[in-house]
Short mmCIF file of C-alpha atoms and ligand atoms in Angstrom, two decimals:
data_model
loop_
_atom_site.label_atom_id
_atom_site.label_comp_id
_atom_site.label_asym_id
_atom_site.label_seq_id
_atom_site.Cartn_x
_atom_site.Cartn_y
_atom_site.Cartn_z
CA UNK A 1 -2.59 -27.37 28.75
CA UNK A 2 -0.81 -24.03 28.92
CA UNK A 3 -2.44 -20.79 28.01
CA UNK A 4 -2.21 -20.08 24.34
CA UNK A 5 -2.00 -23.64 23.16
CA UNK A 6 -5.26 -24.43 21.51
CA UNK A 7 -6.43 -27.04 19.09
CA UNK A 8 -4.34 -26.82 15.95
CA UNK A 9 -7.01 -26.75 13.37
CA UNK A 10 -8.87 -23.88 14.95
CA UNK A 11 -5.77 -21.76 15.32
CA UNK A 12 -4.90 -22.32 11.74
CA UNK A 13 -8.32 -21.43 10.43
CA UNK A 14 -8.44 -18.10 12.21
CA UNK A 15 -4.87 -17.29 11.38
CA UNK A 16 -5.63 -17.95 7.73
CA UNK A 17 -8.55 -15.54 8.01
CA UNK A 18 -6.33 -12.83 9.35
CA UNK A 19 -3.56 -13.41 6.84
CA UNK A 20 -6.09 -13.05 4.06
CA UNK A 21 -7.58 -9.88 5.48
CA UNK A 22 -4.13 -8.45 6.19
CA UNK A 23 -2.85 -9.41 2.76
CA UNK A 24 -6.08 -8.05 1.26
CA UNK A 25 -5.25 -4.70 2.80
CA UNK A 26 -1.59 -4.78 1.88
CA UNK A 27 -1.93 -6.05 -1.68
CA UNK A 28 -3.44 -3.48 -3.98
CA UNK A 29 -2.56 -0.57 -6.20
CA UNK A 30 0.52 -0.12 -4.03
CA UNK A 31 2.05 -3.28 -5.45
CA UNK A 32 0.85 -3.20 -9.01
CA UNK A 33 0.55 0.49 -9.79
CA UNK A 34 2.66 2.44 -7.29
CA UNK A 35 5.64 0.08 -7.00
CA UNK A 36 6.50 -0.07 -10.73
CA UNK A 37 5.72 3.63 -11.19
CA UNK A 38 8.01 4.69 -8.34
CA UNK A 39 10.73 2.18 -9.16
CA UNK A 40 10.68 3.44 -12.75
CA UNK A 41 11.13 7.04 -11.66
CA UNK A 42 13.86 6.24 -9.16
CA UNK A 43 16.35 4.14 -11.00
CA UNK A 44 15.07 0.53 -10.80
CA UNK A 45 17.35 -2.03 -9.16
CA UNK A 46 18.96 0.25 -6.57
CA UNK A 47 15.52 1.49 -5.55
CA UNK A 48 14.26 -2.08 -5.25
CA UNK A 49 17.24 -3.03 -3.14
CA UNK A 50 16.54 -0.22 -0.67
CA UNK A 51 12.85 -1.12 -0.70
CA UNK A 52 13.59 -4.75 0.27
CA UNK A 53 16.06 -3.64 2.89
CA UNK A 54 13.40 -1.38 4.48
CA UNK A 55 10.76 -4.10 4.47
CA UNK A 56 13.01 -6.45 6.40
CA UNK A 57 14.82 -4.09 8.73
CA UNK A 58 12.30 -1.34 9.41
CA UNK A 59 8.78 -2.25 8.35
CA UNK A 60 8.48 -5.72 9.81
CA UNK A 61 9.01 -4.55 13.38
CA UNK A 62 6.55 -1.68 12.88
CA UNK A 63 3.98 -4.09 11.43
CA UNK A 64 4.27 -6.32 14.49
CA UNK A 65 3.97 -3.28 16.76
CA UNK A 66 0.80 -2.02 15.03
CA UNK A 67 -0.84 -5.44 15.19
CA UNK A 68 0.10 -5.85 18.86
CA UNK A 69 -1.19 -2.37 19.75
CA UNK A 70 -4.47 -3.08 17.99
CA UNK A 71 -4.94 -6.51 19.50
CA UNK A 72 -4.11 -5.24 22.96
CA UNK A 73 -6.32 -2.15 22.98
CA UNK A 74 -9.06 -3.23 20.56
CA UNK A 75 -9.29 0.36 19.38
CA UNK A 76 -8.82 2.75 16.48
CA UNK A 77 -5.40 4.47 16.36
CA UNK A 78 -6.38 7.46 18.48
CA UNK A 79 -8.12 5.22 21.00
CA UNK A 80 -5.13 2.88 21.06
CA UNK A 81 -2.72 5.67 22.05
CA UNK A 82 -5.24 7.05 24.52
CA UNK A 83 -5.94 3.81 26.27
CA UNK A 84 -2.27 3.04 26.91
CA UNK A 85 -1.27 6.61 27.64
CA UNK A 86 -4.35 8.65 28.60
CA UNK A 87 -4.31 12.45 28.26
CA UNK A 88 -0.94 12.53 26.54
CA UNK A 89 0.22 14.08 23.29
CA UNK A 90 0.79 10.63 21.72
CA UNK A 91 -2.76 10.74 20.43
CA UNK A 92 -1.71 13.29 17.80
CA UNK A 93 0.06 10.49 15.97
CA UNK A 94 -3.30 8.75 15.89
CA UNK A 95 -4.98 11.89 14.59
CA UNK A 96 -2.31 12.21 11.92
CA UNK A 97 -3.18 8.63 10.92
CA UNK A 98 -6.86 9.47 10.56
CA UNK A 99 -6.01 12.49 8.38
CA UNK A 100 -3.60 10.42 6.34
CA UNK A 101 -6.31 7.84 5.71
CA UNK A 102 -8.49 10.57 4.31
CA UNK A 103 -5.63 11.93 2.16
CA UNK A 104 -4.62 8.54 0.74
CA UNK A 105 -8.22 7.47 0.13
CA UNK A 106 -8.76 10.58 -1.99
CA UNK A 107 -6.22 9.81 -4.70
CA UNK A 108 -6.32 6.02 -4.33
CA UNK A 109 -9.92 6.10 -5.46
CA UNK A 110 -9.05 8.16 -8.54
CA UNK A 111 -6.50 5.61 -9.76
CA UNK A 112 -8.76 2.70 -8.85
CA UNK A 113 -11.41 4.40 -11.00
CA UNK A 114 -9.07 4.15 -14.01
CA UNK A 115 -8.78 0.39 -13.50
CA UNK A 116 -12.58 0.14 -13.73
CA UNK A 117 -12.52 1.82 -17.14
CA UNK A 118 -9.67 -0.41 -18.29
CA UNK A 119 -11.76 -3.50 -17.55
CA UNK A 120 -14.14 -2.44 -20.28
CA UNK A 121 -11.51 -1.12 -22.62
CA UNK A 122 -9.58 -4.40 -22.64
CA UNK A 123 -12.71 -6.55 -22.70
CA UNK A 124 -14.01 -4.81 -25.81
CA UNK A 125 -10.69 -5.02 -27.62
CA UNK A 126 -10.28 -1.23 -27.60
CA UNK A 127 -6.48 -1.51 -27.72
CA UNK A 128 -6.17 -4.54 -29.94
CA UNK A 129 -5.15 -2.80 -33.14
CA UNK A 130 -3.25 0.06 -31.53
CA UNK A 131 0.47 0.68 -31.61
CA UNK A 132 2.37 1.38 -28.45
CA UNK A 133 2.24 5.17 -29.13
CA UNK A 134 -1.48 5.07 -29.69
CA UNK A 135 -1.99 3.22 -26.41
CA UNK A 136 0.04 5.92 -24.65
CA UNK A 137 -1.88 8.78 -26.13
CA UNK A 138 -5.21 7.09 -25.46
CA UNK A 139 -4.28 7.00 -21.76
CA UNK A 140 -3.35 10.69 -21.77
CA UNK A 141 -6.59 11.55 -23.47
CA UNK A 142 -8.63 9.35 -21.13
CA UNK A 143 -7.29 10.81 -17.89
CA UNK A 144 -7.53 14.39 -19.07
CA UNK A 145 -11.29 14.06 -19.50
CA UNK A 146 -12.74 15.64 -16.33
CA UNK A 147 -16.15 14.03 -16.60
CA UNK A 148 -14.98 10.42 -16.83
CA UNK A 149 -12.24 10.87 -14.19
CA UNK A 150 -14.66 12.27 -11.66
CA UNK A 151 -17.45 9.80 -12.41
CA UNK A 152 -15.12 6.81 -12.10
CA UNK A 153 -13.76 8.21 -8.84
CA UNK A 154 -17.35 8.58 -7.65
CA UNK A 155 -18.23 5.01 -8.65
CA UNK A 156 -15.25 3.55 -6.84
CA UNK A 157 -15.87 5.62 -3.71
CA UNK A 158 -19.51 4.52 -3.72
CA UNK A 159 -18.49 0.86 -3.95
CA UNK A 160 -16.19 1.36 -0.98
CA UNK A 161 -18.91 3.04 1.02
CA UNK A 162 -21.44 0.36 0.14
CA UNK A 163 -19.17 -2.34 1.56
CA UNK A 164 -18.29 -0.31 4.63
CA UNK A 165 -21.97 0.34 5.42
CA UNK A 166 -22.38 -3.37 5.99
CA UNK A 167 -19.21 -3.78 8.05
CA UNK A 168 -15.98 -5.16 6.75
CA UNK A 169 -15.18 -8.56 8.01
CA UNK A 170 -17.22 -11.38 6.50
CA UNK A 171 -17.66 -11.11 2.75
CA UNK A 172 -14.28 -9.64 2.00
CA UNK A 173 -12.41 -12.48 3.64
CA UNK A 174 -14.30 -15.07 1.69
CA UNK A 175 -13.74 -13.26 -1.59
CA UNK A 176 -10.06 -12.69 -0.99
CA UNK A 177 -9.57 -16.39 -0.49
CA UNK A 178 -10.73 -17.15 -4.01
CA UNK A 179 -9.69 -14.05 -5.87
CA UNK A 180 -6.17 -13.42 -4.63
CA UNK A 181 -4.86 -16.79 -5.91
CA UNK A 182 -6.46 -16.08 -9.30
CA UNK A 183 -4.74 -12.70 -9.41
CA UNK A 184 -1.48 -14.46 -8.65
CA UNK A 185 -1.95 -16.89 -11.54
CA UNK A 186 -2.74 -14.16 -14.07
CA UNK A 187 0.17 -12.10 -12.82
CA UNK A 188 2.41 -15.13 -13.25
CA UNK A 189 1.26 -15.53 -16.87
CA UNK A 190 1.95 -11.85 -17.47
CA UNK A 191 5.45 -12.25 -16.08
CA UNK A 192 6.04 -15.18 -18.42
CA UNK A 193 4.78 -13.27 -21.43
CA UNK A 194 6.78 -10.23 -20.55
CA UNK A 195 10.12 -11.94 -19.95
CA UNK A 196 9.81 -13.97 -23.13
CA UNK A 197 9.39 -10.92 -25.34
CA UNK A 198 12.28 -10.18 -27.65
CA UNK A 199 14.46 -7.37 -26.29
CA UNK A 200 13.40 -7.92 -22.71
CA UNK A 201 17.03 -7.97 -21.58
CA UNK A 202 17.21 -4.27 -20.85
CA UNK A 203 14.29 -4.71 -18.47
CA UNK A 204 16.18 -7.33 -16.47
CA UNK A 205 19.16 -5.05 -16.18
CA UNK A 206 16.94 -2.25 -15.02
CA UNK A 207 15.43 -4.51 -12.37
CA UNK A 208 18.47 -6.39 -11.14
CA UNK A 209 21.60 -4.44 -11.90
CA UNK A 210 21.81 -1.60 -9.42
CA UNK A 211 23.13 1.70 -10.65
CA UNK A 212 23.95 3.35 -7.35
CA UNK A 213 24.74 6.63 -9.00
CA UNK A 214 21.03 6.96 -9.83
CA UNK A 215 20.21 7.05 -6.12
CA UNK A 216 19.43 10.43 -4.64
CA UNK A 217 18.17 11.39 -1.19
CA UNK A 218 14.74 11.66 -2.67
CA UNK A 219 14.84 8.17 -4.13
CA UNK A 220 15.91 6.69 -0.79
CA UNK A 221 12.88 8.36 0.78
CA UNK A 222 10.70 7.12 -2.04
CA UNK A 223 11.86 3.53 -1.53
CA UNK A 224 11.37 3.57 2.23
CA UNK A 225 8.01 5.31 1.82
CA UNK A 226 6.93 2.74 -0.76
CA UNK A 227 7.68 -0.07 1.69
CA UNK A 228 5.40 1.53 4.29
CA UNK A 229 2.69 2.27 1.77
CA UNK A 230 2.70 -1.24 0.40
CA UNK A 231 2.47 -2.85 3.83
CA UNK A 232 -0.34 -0.46 4.88
CA UNK A 233 1.75 0.92 7.73
CA UNK A 234 2.07 4.26 9.42
CA UNK A 235 -1.56 5.39 9.66
CA UNK A 236 -3.14 2.74 11.82
CA UNK A 237 -4.69 0.37 9.29
CA UNK A 238 -2.84 -2.49 10.92
CA UNK A 239 -3.84 -1.24 14.38
CA UNK A 240 -7.48 -1.48 13.33
CA UNK A 241 -6.93 -4.90 11.70
CA UNK A 242 -4.99 -6.05 14.75
CA UNK A 243 -7.97 -5.11 16.89
CA UNK A 244 -9.91 -7.89 15.12
CA UNK A 245 -7.18 -10.45 15.78
CA UNK A 246 -7.78 -13.18 18.29
CA UNK A 247 -5.38 -13.73 21.16
CA UNK A 248 -4.24 -17.19 20.13
CA UNK A 249 -2.76 -16.19 16.84
CA UNK A 250 0.92 -16.04 16.30
CA UNK A 251 1.60 -12.38 15.59
CA UNK A 252 5.09 -12.86 14.29
CA UNK A 253 4.30 -15.47 11.71
CA UNK A 254 1.09 -13.67 10.64
CA UNK A 255 3.12 -10.52 10.08
CA UNK A 256 5.81 -12.44 8.22
CA UNK A 257 3.20 -14.01 5.94
CA UNK A 258 1.56 -10.71 5.09
CA UNK A 259 4.91 -9.05 4.41
CA UNK A 260 6.16 -11.93 2.23
CA UNK A 261 3.02 -12.18 0.13
CA UNK A 262 2.96 -8.44 -0.38
CA UNK A 263 6.60 -8.31 -1.41
CA UNK A 264 6.30 -11.25 -3.79
CA UNK A 265 3.38 -9.61 -5.58
CA UNK A 266 5.24 -6.31 -5.91
CA UNK A 267 8.31 -8.03 -7.36
CA UNK A 268 6.14 -9.98 -9.77
CA UNK A 269 4.51 -6.76 -10.92
CA UNK A 270 7.99 -5.38 -11.57
CA UNK A 271 8.88 -8.48 -13.57
CA UNK A 272 5.70 -8.20 -15.57
CA UNK A 273 6.17 -4.52 -16.36
CA UNK A 274 9.82 -3.68 -16.99
CA UNK A 275 10.94 -6.30 -19.52
CA UNK A 276 7.85 -5.45 -21.58
CA UNK A 277 8.33 -1.73 -21.13
CA UNK A 278 11.77 -1.81 -22.70
CA UNK A 279 10.67 -4.28 -25.34
CA UNK A 280 7.98 -1.82 -26.45
CA UNK A 281 10.39 1.10 -26.42
CA UNK A 282 8.72 3.02 -23.59
CA UNK A 283 10.35 5.16 -20.90
CA UNK A 284 10.43 3.89 -17.28
CA UNK A 285 9.90 7.41 -15.97
CA UNK A 286 6.49 8.05 -17.51
CA UNK A 287 4.76 8.15 -14.12
CA UNK A 288 1.18 7.42 -13.12
CA UNK A 289 0.20 5.98 -16.50
CA UNK A 290 2.95 3.36 -16.53
CA UNK A 291 0.93 0.18 -16.03
CA UNK A 292 -2.01 1.49 -18.07
CA UNK A 293 0.27 1.90 -21.04
CA UNK A 294 2.53 -1.15 -20.69
CA UNK A 295 -0.07 -3.79 -19.81
CA UNK A 296 -2.37 -3.33 -22.83
CA UNK A 297 0.72 -3.81 -25.00
CA UNK A 298 1.41 -7.14 -23.31
CA UNK A 299 -2.21 -8.24 -23.69
CA UNK A 300 -1.97 -7.48 -27.40
CA UNK A 301 0.93 -9.91 -27.67
CA UNK A 302 -0.71 -12.60 -25.60
CA UNK A 303 -2.77 -15.66 -26.42
CA UNK A 304 -6.34 -14.88 -25.25
CA UNK A 305 -5.09 -11.39 -24.37
CA UNK A 306 -8.58 -9.88 -24.22
CA UNK A 307 -9.67 -12.46 -21.68
CA UNK A 308 -6.56 -12.24 -19.51
CA UNK A 309 -6.47 -8.48 -19.85
CA UNK A 310 -9.99 -7.87 -18.68
CA UNK A 311 -9.60 -10.55 -15.99
CA UNK A 312 -6.48 -8.83 -14.77
CA UNK A 313 -8.12 -5.41 -14.46
CA UNK A 314 -11.16 -6.90 -12.71
CA UNK A 315 -8.91 -8.49 -10.12
CA UNK A 316 -6.81 -5.37 -9.78
CA UNK A 317 -10.01 -3.42 -9.14
CA UNK A 318 -11.01 -5.90 -6.44
CA UNK A 319 -7.54 -5.87 -4.88
CA UNK A 320 -7.77 -2.08 -4.83
CA UNK A 321 -11.19 -2.30 -3.19
CA UNK A 322 -10.00 -4.57 -0.37
CA UNK A 323 -7.17 -2.10 0.29
CA UNK A 324 -9.34 0.97 -0.02
CA UNK A 325 -11.73 -0.43 2.57
CA UNK A 326 -8.88 -0.78 5.05
CA UNK A 327 -7.85 2.83 4.40
CA UNK A 328 -11.30 4.37 4.90
CA UNK A 329 -12.00 2.07 7.86
CA UNK A 330 -9.43 4.05 9.88
CA UNK A 331 -11.38 7.34 9.94
CA UNK A 332 -14.62 5.34 10.21
CA UNK A 333 -13.42 3.46 13.32
CA UNK A 334 -12.23 6.76 14.74
CA UNK A 335 -15.64 8.45 14.29
CA UNK A 336 -17.48 5.46 15.70
CA UNK A 337 -15.27 5.06 18.80
CA UNK A 338 -14.43 8.63 19.63
CA UNK A 339 -17.49 10.59 18.51
CA UNK A 340 -19.97 7.76 19.11
CA UNK A 341 -21.42 8.29 15.64
CA UNK A 342 -23.34 5.49 13.96
CA UNK A 343 -21.44 3.41 11.39
CA UNK A 344 -23.69 4.84 8.71
CA UNK A 345 -22.94 8.44 9.52
CA UNK A 346 -19.23 7.71 9.94
CA UNK A 347 -18.98 6.05 6.54
CA UNK A 348 -20.88 8.91 4.92
CA UNK A 349 -18.65 11.59 6.40
CA UNK A 350 -15.41 9.71 5.67
CA UNK A 351 -16.44 8.67 2.15
CA UNK A 352 -17.90 11.97 1.00
CA UNK A 353 -14.97 13.83 2.55
CA UNK A 354 -12.47 11.67 0.68
CA UNK A 355 -14.48 12.00 -2.52
CA UNK A 356 -14.32 15.80 -2.34
CA UNK A 357 -10.62 15.75 -1.53
CA UNK A 358 -10.07 13.51 -4.56
CA UNK A 359 -11.67 15.88 -7.07
CA UNK A 360 -8.57 18.05 -7.55
CA UNK A 361 -6.49 14.86 -7.92
CA UNK A 362 -8.90 13.60 -10.57
CA UNK A 363 -8.50 16.86 -12.48
CA UNK A 364 -4.72 16.88 -12.25
CA UNK A 365 -3.83 14.70 -15.22
CA UNK A 366 -4.43 17.22 -17.92
CA UNK A 367 -7.95 18.44 -17.20
CA UNK A 368 -6.89 21.61 -15.39
CA UNK A 369 -3.51 23.08 -16.05
CA UNK A 370 -2.94 24.61 -12.60
CA UNK A 371 -3.55 21.23 -10.95
CA UNK A 372 -1.67 19.23 -13.56
CA UNK A 373 1.49 21.26 -13.03
CA UNK A 374 1.03 21.78 -9.35
CA UNK A 375 4.62 21.80 -8.16
CA UNK A 376 7.97 21.66 -9.85
CA UNK A 377 10.89 19.73 -8.38
CA UNK A 378 14.23 19.80 -10.16
CA UNK A 379 12.69 20.90 -13.39
CA UNK A 380 10.07 18.16 -13.47
CA UNK A 381 6.44 19.12 -13.00
CA UNK A 382 4.19 17.15 -10.71
CA UNK A 383 0.42 17.21 -10.63
CA UNK A 384 -1.83 17.42 -7.61
CA UNK A 385 -2.26 13.63 -7.49
CA UNK A 386 1.51 13.17 -7.30
CA UNK A 387 1.63 15.83 -4.63
CA UNK A 388 -0.99 14.07 -2.45
CA UNK A 389 0.79 10.79 -3.06
CA UNK A 390 4.03 12.34 -1.83
CA UNK A 391 2.66 14.12 1.24
CA UNK A 392 0.22 11.48 2.48
CA UNK A 393 1.56 8.33 0.82
CA UNK A 394 5.14 8.94 1.87
CA UNK A 395 5.99 11.61 4.46
CA UNK A 396 2.90 11.16 6.66
CA UNK A 397 3.34 7.40 6.76
CA UNK A 398 6.97 7.70 7.74
CA UNK A 399 6.18 10.19 10.49
CA UNK A 400 3.32 8.00 11.69
CA UNK A 401 5.64 5.00 11.81
CA UNK A 402 8.21 6.91 13.84
CA UNK A 403 5.34 7.57 16.26
CA UNK A 404 4.26 3.92 16.48
CA UNK A 405 7.82 2.71 16.98
CA UNK A 406 8.75 5.31 19.61
CA UNK A 407 5.50 4.73 21.44
CA UNK A 408 5.85 0.96 21.44
CA UNK A 409 9.56 0.89 22.24
CA UNK A 410 9.74 3.67 24.84
CA UNK A 411 6.30 4.26 26.28
CA UNK A 412 4.54 0.91 26.11
CA UNK A 413 7.77 -0.90 26.81
CA UNK A 414 9.47 -4.19 26.15
CA UNK A 415 7.68 -6.33 28.71
CA UNK A 416 4.20 -5.35 27.65
CA UNK A 417 4.79 -5.75 23.95
CA UNK A 418 6.53 -9.08 24.39
CA UNK A 419 3.63 -10.19 26.56
CA UNK A 420 1.20 -9.23 23.80
CA UNK A 421 3.27 -10.95 21.13
CA UNK A 422 3.66 -14.18 23.07
CA UNK A 423 0.00 -14.59 23.94
CA UNK A 424 -0.40 -17.28 21.39
CA UNK A 425 3.17 -18.29 20.93
CA UNK A 426 5.24 -19.30 23.90
CA UNK A 427 8.67 -19.94 22.50
CA UNK A 428 9.49 -16.46 21.25
CA UNK A 429 13.16 -16.21 21.98
CA UNK A 430 13.87 -13.02 20.08
CA UNK A 431 12.38 -10.59 22.57
CA UNK A 432 15.57 -8.62 23.06
CA UNK A 433 16.30 -8.53 19.36
CA UNK A 434 12.82 -7.27 18.63
CA UNK A 435 13.24 -4.65 21.32
CA UNK A 436 16.38 -3.31 19.65
CA UNK A 437 14.53 -3.01 16.36
CA UNK A 438 11.42 -1.29 17.65
CA UNK A 439 13.20 0.93 20.16
CA UNK A 440 16.21 2.02 18.14
CA UNK A 441 16.64 0.82 14.60
CA UNK A 442 13.17 1.52 13.18
CA UNK A 443 12.44 4.94 14.71
CA UNK A 444 15.93 6.39 14.54
CA UNK A 445 16.75 5.29 11.03
CA UNK A 446 13.51 6.93 9.89
CA UNK A 447 14.11 10.06 11.95
CA UNK A 448 17.66 10.28 10.73
CA UNK A 449 16.52 9.99 7.14
CA UNK A 450 13.78 12.59 7.50
CA UNK A 451 15.92 15.10 9.36
CA UNK A 452 18.97 14.58 7.22
CA UNK A 453 16.99 15.26 4.11
CA UNK A 454 15.27 18.30 5.53
CA UNK A 455 18.67 19.75 6.34
CA UNK A 456 20.26 18.64 3.06
CA UNK A 457 17.51 18.71 0.48
CA UNK A 458 19.95 17.92 -2.30
CA UNK A 459 21.71 15.04 -0.56
CA UNK A 460 23.24 12.47 -2.89
CA UNK A 461 21.96 14.44 -5.90
N1 LIG B 501 -1.13 -1.15 1.02
C1 LIG B 501 -2.23 -0.89 0.14
C2 LIG B 501 -1.72 -1.08 -1.28
O1 LIG B 501 -0.61 -1.47 -1.46
C3 LIG B 501 -2.82 0.48 0.34
C4 LIG B 501 -3.13 0.73 1.77
C5 LIG B 501 -4.11 0.16 2.52
C6 LIG B 501 -2.44 1.62 2.61
N2 LIG B 501 -4.05 0.64 3.78
C7 LIG B 501 -3.04 1.52 3.88
C8 LIG B 501 -1.36 2.43 2.41
C9 LIG B 501 -2.53 2.25 4.94
C10 LIG B 501 -0.87 3.18 3.47
C11 LIG B 501 -1.44 3.07 4.73
O2 LIG B 501 -2.41 -0.82 -2.20
#
């Protein structure tokens, strides 16, 4: 028997475990909150088209590279760069990843905190007799209350820390196996309800009929950035997850599974949100509150809406938790490996640090004016949460991905990466094709985009 061929059943079981953990990281607020919000602000169908294009032509090769780097080095991002290229400047890409994890965790927890409150609001029928306007203003009022925003952020961060204290792997995998399919079923019912609403046609047009004139340089960046965010790429999450992967798993098909599941869920979220949004006469550009305003309206129109509504927010909270864990695990793994801190101390420092960094984000939806109107771009004001989302959830991830791709393609090199990929999978005949993607297409298309837009800030506007 050749190396890499092992008993089928065993391979499958462990691969399944990884796919679930990987999908657990990828599927979260990025798909259900951030994707519709960003698509709504950036013109719908054309944005989605660019998003899908990036997933296939840029992200997939970076995802494979991160997993291979992690599996090969068994390290956190900084350690991974260091062990392949000791004493070099590559490690700064790893350090950027650790910082980005802290930055994303800070605002991710704030939004996840809102979903916790919405579990109770829908379960108690809080929205059931409200009109669409009343649901909107109740969201605005809710997020502008500093006390509840910060306490919910604290609760969610504490949940994350509690799980991380005990280590990540076991429980989460088991839970994801049961809960993710349930989330899929409820999401499917929501899609059905949404598309069958009267006046849902406009929503379909918004989703499927590209209006290329709505595309600006900024929306191209937003679409590419969203693809990286949704697949948990660019800061080393997948390096850390790859470090738990066993050698006999097929990297390519694991990556393809994670990417497909993630993309399907995002598209379903779009299908659940936009037809309903137009049917209820709301604006696609409303921003961070989008799903919190549209979904309660759908639940009001749905058979057993209270049940499905609260079930949906419970599952969204859990999906957010499995993603949040994979975000905070990056700084935690870094502290443990590089500073030799205990897991307990590492989790405390990472969690409390991210909690503090999230406080201004929690106060930026109406609680404090200076934070709520933090920057102004083209006449539209953005709050501190949007700002963090832009800097860490978009630019940092793209820069980090340029780093991973350049490092893998140019420094680590074709032979070594192909060797790592083929460990469990002998007939990989696309080595040269993969090499072209990771060496040229992924890094240079991203670099081109970033540089072009720095030089021409108003491109395509
Ligand atoms: N992808 C997750 C989501 O869609 C969030 C996430 C987890 C993430 N790990 C990440 C985003 C690493 C960027 C980088 O909700």
